[in-house]
Structure formats: C-alpha cells, structure tokens
C-alpha cells in the first residue's frame, strides 16, 4: 500500500496567520500519462464527514475559499491556509487516488493559538 | 445534488456480521463507482471497497476475506457486509461516491454520507 504521511500531527496558528500542512507519499502519485498528481485534500469538522477540498493536488473544489491552496508534485505536497479563520479549525487529510488501495494520511489537526 | 445516507444497526456482537445500507438520492446509482470508507473513533480513514453498478467490486486487501459489497440498482442502494467482526471494527462507516468516475478514471471521494457509528460489543 502507498503510505501517506502528514506533518505535523497538529498545529496551532493565530488568527490571520499562515498554516502549512505537509503530506508525503511513499510512491509517486504523479501519473506520467496525463501529468496529473492524483492527490486530494479533505477537511473534516467534528461530527461531520470529510469534505473534498482540493483535488489534482491544487484544484479547489467549488465553494472552497481561495485562502486554501494546494501545491506539490510526485511525492511531496502541501496544503496552505494563507490567513487562518476561526471556521478553518478542523482535521485535514490528504489522500492518494492513483494506486489501489486508496490511502489517506493520518490527519492534521488545525487549531487557533 | 447527490446525497448519500447510511443505515443499519448501531451495535453488532463480536463474531457476527455487520450489515449496512447506503441509499443514494439525487442521481442514478448507475453512473458511478461507490465506496465504503470507515473511521475508528479518534483515528484515520480506511477505504473498505467499491462497487460499480455492473457488479464489479474491489476490496481493500486488509479486509478482503471478510467483506462483501453488493448493489440494488432498482432501489438506488448499495450494501456493506463485514463478517466475523471484532472490537477493532468499531468505527463510523461512510458511504461515498468515487474510486473511478463514470468514464473509468480515478477520482477522489465526493460526496460523503453523514456516516453511521457501528459499535462491536457483546
């Protein structure tokens, strides 16, 4: 299985400050045939299901604020919240959808400092 | 917009079979692949398996010996059976759309049902 490793496990950021979450895959998730990174980010708030936020490593889902951005390629990816808002407090998961079985990172908890 | 809703017993005894139903509304189940994903309390996400309306299935090797996913296109529902359960199977179980899209290309999971907590305990 492709192992997805997120860092840090949790982070506390002041309101308005930048939050950065890293995700590393044990195998590349860049598919050479279409040059796309099969990497998604999900946001999960307490008591709710995960919600797709970003796919193809950097494409925001409709309705996701533009303070969220995804970057990276191959095996190393980053989710950045440029200016943390109170409503961004949540767990964030990365997931690869190139290899079978699909696998997720362990999650990163974002809190307000 | 497509919506998914899980249903089934919230408590299952050890060694018995966990059975859940996912009802899809807002779109035909015939157009996509459908998966089950679970999340043990306070832990991460694990893909269990998928089904296509054709009946084609694929399961996570970690659960393959115990899992069956089936579908009823006439009712727009798909199902999860997990047998010989133990406490380690206690989790919130989500039904989701995705694995491949309608053209057979890999895609992320979206949308998700609200999830149903299944506790394995005597």
Tab-separated table of C-alpha atoms in Angstrom:
chain	number	residue	atom	x	y	z
A	1	UNK	CA	0.000	0.000	0.000
A	2	UNK	CA	1.057	3.594	-0.576
A	3	UNK	CA	1.730	5.166	2.793
A	4	UNK	CA	0.685	8.785	3.176
A	5	UNK	CA	2.458	10.634	5.966
A	6	UNK	CA	1.301	14.047	7.111
A	7	UNK	CA	3.209	16.540	9.208
A	8	UNK	CA	2.699	17.907	11.701
A	9	UNK	CA	0.039	15.872	13.501
A	10	UNK	CA	-1.336	19.126	14.872
A	11	UNK	CA	-0.609	22.812	14.692
A	12	UNK	CA	-1.877	25.928	16.406
A	13	UNK	CA	-1.857	29.141	14.430
A	14	UNK	CA	-3.003	32.636	15.306
A	15	UNK	CA	-5.995	34.056	13.507
A	16	UNK	CA	-4.890	35.662	10.254
A	17	UNK	CA	-1.612	33.792	10.169
A	18	UNK	CA	-0.471	31.131	7.705
A	19	UNK	CA	-0.954	27.432	8.324
A	20	UNK	CA	1.003	24.831	6.374
A	21	UNK	CA	0.375	21.091	6.290
A	22	UNK	CA	2.690	18.655	4.563
A	23	UNK	CA	1.868	15.305	3.003
A	24	UNK	CA	4.407	12.799	1.722
A	25	UNK	CA	3.573	9.647	-0.220
A	26	UNK	CA	5.729	6.519	-0.244
A	27	UNK	CA	5.291	6.251	-4.026
A	28	UNK	CA	4.777	8.898	-6.639
A	29	UNK	CA	1.175	9.887	-7.287
A	30	UNK	CA	2.106	11.710	-10.484
A	31	UNK	CA	0.727	9.779	-13.430
A	32	UNK	CA	3.040	10.205	-16.380
A	33	UNK	CA	0.333	9.602	-18.992
A	34	UNK	CA	-1.600	12.730	-18.092
A	35	UNK	CA	0.934	14.580	-15.927
A	36	UNK	CA	-1.574	14.888	-13.111
A	37	UNK	CA	-0.978	14.402	-9.411
A	38	UNK	CA	-3.680	12.138	-8.004
A	39	UNK	CA	-3.714	13.821	-4.617
A	40	UNK	CA	-6.725	15.173	-2.735
A	41	UNK	CA	-7.202	17.112	0.485
A	42	UNK	CA	-10.251	16.786	2.723
A	43	UNK	CA	-11.479	18.901	5.607
A	44	UNK	CA	-13.309	17.230	8.485
A	45	UNK	CA	-15.034	19.145	11.259
A	46	UNK	CA	-16.186	17.445	14.482
A	47	UNK	CA	-19.217	15.243	13.970
A	48	UNK	CA	-19.160	15.719	10.210
A	49	UNK	CA	-17.933	13.594	7.320
A	50	UNK	CA	-14.814	14.597	5.440
A	51	UNK	CA	-15.408	17.134	2.696
A	52	UNK	CA	-13.414	17.214	-0.515
A	53	UNK	CA	-11.481	20.461	-0.588
A	54	UNK	CA	-8.748	20.100	-3.168
A	55	UNK	CA	-8.081	17.570	-5.925
A	56	UNK	CA	-5.387	17.120	-8.566
A	57	UNK	CA	-3.144	18.452	-5.782
A	58	UNK	CA	-4.052	22.081	-6.443
A	59	UNK	CA	-7.607	22.418	-7.795
A	60	UNK	CA	-10.013	23.869	-5.261
A	61	UNK	CA	-13.465	22.324	-5.053
A	62	UNK	CA	-16.302	24.729	-5.819
A	63	UNK	CA	-17.038	26.931	-2.805
A	64	UNK	CA	-13.670	26.457	-1.102
A	65	UNK	CA	-12.241	29.840	-0.101
A	66	UNK	CA	-9.205	30.966	-2.040
A	67	UNK	CA	-7.171	31.262	1.157
A	68	UNK	CA	-6.768	27.495	0.763
A	69	UNK	CA	-4.179	26.364	-1.746
A	70	UNK	CA	-2.530	23.078	-2.607
A	71	UNK	CA	0.869	22.547	-4.140
A	72	UNK	CA	3.475	19.918	-4.782
A	73	UNK	CA	4.171	17.091	-7.177
A	74	UNK	CA	5.304	13.493	-7.184
A	75	UNK	CA	5.622	12.520	-3.541
A	76	UNK	CA	5.602	15.826	-1.644
A	77	UNK	CA	2.570	18.028	-1.219
A	78	UNK	CA	1.459	20.994	0.849
A	79	UNK	CA	-1.861	22.451	1.905
A	80	UNK	CA	-1.620	26.107	2.848
A	81	UNK	CA	-4.173	28.275	4.575
A	82	UNK	CA	-2.919	31.770	3.856
A	83	UNK	CA	-4.851	33.554	6.600
A	84	UNK	CA	-6.403	31.268	9.195
A	85	UNK	CA	-10.022	31.941	10.070
A	86	UNK	CA	-11.956	30.547	13.015
A	87	UNK	CA	-14.053	28.367	10.715
A	88	UNK	CA	-10.919	26.624	9.416
A	89	UNK	CA	-10.420	24.767	12.692
A	90	UNK	CA	-10.688	21.147	11.593
A	91	UNK	CA	-8.842	17.982	10.737
A	92	UNK	CA	-7.252	17.858	7.304
A	93	UNK	CA	-6.454	14.649	5.452
A	94	UNK	CA	-4.521	14.027	2.281
A	95	UNK	CA	-5.400	11.061	0.089
A	96	UNK	CA	-3.872	9.468	-2.989
A	97	UNK	CA	-6.232	8.191	-5.646
A	98	UNK	CA	-3.791	6.769	-8.144
A	99	UNK	CA	-2.890	3.469	-6.515
A	100	UNK	CA	-5.046	0.635	-5.203
A	101	UNK	CA	-5.988	0.597	-2.409
A	102	UNK	CA	-6.695	4.294	-1.987
A	103	UNK	CA	-4.966	5.522	1.161
A	104	UNK	CA	-5.168	8.520	3.444
A	105	UNK	CA	-2.748	10.381	5.639
A	106	UNK	CA	-3.233	10.158	9.378
A	107	UNK	CA	-4.682	13.653	9.550
A	108	UNK	CA	-3.502	17.037	10.804
A	109	UNK	CA	-5.465	18.949	13.420
A	110	UNK	CA	-5.523	22.719	12.918
A	111	UNK	CA	-6.348	24.849	15.940
A	112	UNK	CA	-6.320	28.503	16.902
A	113	UNK	CA	-3.388	29.682	19.013
B	1	UNK	CA	-27.305	17.229	-5.978
B	2	UNK	CA	-26.477	13.712	-5.000
B	3	UNK	CA	-26.928	12.700	-1.363
B	4	UNK	CA	-25.985	9.509	0.417
B	5	UNK	CA	-27.456	8.112	3.621
B	6	UNK	CA	-26.186	5.158	5.608
B	7	UNK	CA	-28.495	2.976	7.659
B	8	UNK	CA	-28.168	-0.139	9.740
B	9	UNK	CA	-27.681	-1.452	13.275
B	10	UNK	CA	-25.521	0.633	15.569
B	11	UNK	CA	-24.496	-2.335	17.682
B	12	UNK	CA	-23.166	-5.669	16.488
B	13	UNK	CA	-21.932	-8.556	18.595
B	14	UNK	CA	-18.424	-9.932	18.182
B	15	UNK	CA	-18.124	-12.685	15.564
B	16	UNK	CA	-21.371	-11.587	13.900
B	17	UNK	CA	-21.911	-9.764	10.607
B	18	UNK	CA	-22.077	-6.019	10.234
B	19	UNK	CA	-24.609	-5.038	7.573
B	20	UNK	CA	-25.165	-1.510	6.291
B	21	UNK	CA	-27.207	0.074	3.525
B	22	UNK	CA	-26.417	3.225	1.592
B	23	UNK	CA	-29.310	4.959	-0.131
B	24	UNK	CA	-28.392	7.292	-2.956
B	25	UNK	CA	-30.690	10.154	-3.917
B	26	UNK	CA	-30.407	12.907	-6.482
B	27	UNK	CA	-28.671	10.813	-9.127
B	28	UNK	CA	-28.768	7.355	-10.595
B	29	UNK	CA	-26.519	4.813	-8.961
B	30	UNK	CA	-25.807	3.520	-12.457
B	31	UNK	CA	-23.432	6.315	-13.365
B	32	UNK	CA	-20.608	5.912	-10.891
B	33	UNK	CA	-18.484	3.781	-8.649
B	34	UNK	CA	-19.476	3.688	-4.986
B	35	UNK	CA	-17.269	3.011	-1.986
B	36	UNK	CA	-17.338	2.383	1.720
B	37	UNK	CA	-14.821	4.122	3.993
B	38	UNK	CA	-14.532	3.722	7.749
B	39	UNK	CA	-13.051	5.749	10.582
B	40	UNK	CA	-12.426	4.223	14.018
B	41	UNK	CA	-13.126	6.678	16.849
B	42	UNK	CA	-10.360	9.255	17.018
B	43	UNK	CA	-8.441	7.637	14.175
B	44	UNK	CA	-7.885	7.993	10.453
B	45	UNK	CA	-9.724	6.902	7.339
B	46	UNK	CA	-9.630	3.469	5.713
B	47	UNK	CA	-11.088	2.584	2.323
B	48	UNK	CA	-13.016	-0.691	2.551
B	49	UNK	CA	-14.074	-1.401	-1.007
B	50	UNK	CA	-16.033	-0.261	-4.047
B	51	UNK	CA	-18.784	-1.457	-6.327
B	52	UNK	CA	-19.885	-0.484	-9.819
B	53	UNK	CA	-23.475	-0.870	-10.998
B	54	UNK	CA	-22.263	-3.678	-13.240
B	55	UNK	CA	-21.465	-5.595	-10.059
B	56	UNK	CA	-17.720	-5.191	-10.397
B	57	UNK	CA	-16.150	-4.950	-6.947
B	58	UNK	CA	-12.747	-4.428	-5.415
B	59	UNK	CA	-11.826	-4.656	-1.763
B	60	UNK	CA	-9.022	-3.482	0.452
B	61	UNK	CA	-6.700	-6.490	0.859
B	62	UNK	CA	-6.680	-5.852	4.615
B	63	UNK	CA	-10.406	-6.683	4.762
B	64	UNK	CA	-10.955	-8.712	1.603
B	65	UNK	CA	-11.565	-12.031	3.330
B	66	UNK	CA	-14.433	-10.600	5.388
B	67	UNK	CA	-16.077	-8.023	3.104
B	68	UNK	CA	-18.871	-8.201	0.575
B	69	UNK	CA	-20.309	-5.164	-1.179
B	70	UNK	CA	-23.440	-5.534	-3.274
B	71	UNK	CA	-25.846	-3.273	-5.135
B	72	UNK	CA	-29.543	-2.974	-5.936
B	73	UNK	CA	-29.885	-0.599	-8.858
B	74	UNK	CA	-33.682	-0.742	-8.746
B	75	UNK	CA	-33.623	0.795	-5.281
B	76	UNK	CA	-30.585	3.049	-5.849
B	77	UNK	CA	-28.885	1.352	-2.909
B	78	UNK	CA	-25.645	-0.416	-2.208
B	79	UNK	CA	-24.695	-2.525	0.758
B	80	UNK	CA	-21.806	-3.488	3.019
B	81	UNK	CA	-21.434	-6.812	4.795
B	82	UNK	CA	-18.465	-7.353	7.081
B	83	UNK	CA	-18.367	-10.707	8.813
B	84	UNK	CA	-16.595	-12.055	11.878
B	85	UNK	CA	-16.392	-8.600	13.423
B	86	UNK	CA	-14.276	-7.729	16.448
B	87	UNK	CA	-13.906	-4.619	18.557
B	88	UNK	CA	-11.348	-3.392	16.026
B	89	UNK	CA	-14.206	-2.977	13.541
B	90	UNK	CA	-15.882	-0.366	15.730
B	91	UNK	CA	-15.960	2.741	13.560
B	92	UNK	CA	-18.011	5.339	11.776
B	93	UNK	CA	-18.832	3.852	8.396
B	94	UNK	CA	-19.271	6.218	5.462
B	95	UNK	CA	-20.675	5.526	2.052
B	96	UNK	CA	-19.144	7.710	-0.618
B	97	UNK	CA	-19.218	8.237	-4.327
B	98	UNK	CA	-15.966	7.601	-6.046
B	99	UNK	CA	-12.914	5.499	-6.782
B	100	UNK	CA	-13.419	5.798	-10.513
B	101	UNK	CA	-15.687	8.238	-12.328
B	102	UNK	CA	-18.304	7.312	-14.901
B	103	UNK	CA	-15.602	7.062	-17.587
B	104	UNK	CA	-13.410	4.797	-15.501
B	105	UNK	CA	-10.835	7.382	-14.486
B	106	UNK	CA	-9.585	7.538	-10.916
B	107	UNK	CA	-11.269	10.198	-8.868
B	108	UNK	CA	-11.436	11.336	-5.226
B	109	UNK	CA	-14.290	10.575	-2.870
B	110	UNK	CA	-17.146	13.051	-3.129
B	111	UNK	CA	-19.721	13.377	-1.731
B	112	UNK	CA	-19.830	11.509	1.559
B	113	UNK	CA	-22.762	10.312	3.585
B	114	UNK	CA	-23.100	11.577	7.142
B	115	UNK	CA	-21.736	8.319	8.467
B	116	UNK	CA	-23.085	5.800	10.928
B	117	UNK	CA	-21.331	4.634	14.073
B	118	UNK	CA	-21.200	0.883	14.444
B	119	UNK	CA	-20.027	-0.461	17.765
B	120	UNK	CA	-18.927	-4.055	18.136
B	121	UNK	CA	-19.654	-5.210	21.651
B	122	UNK	CA	-21.381	-8.023	23.464
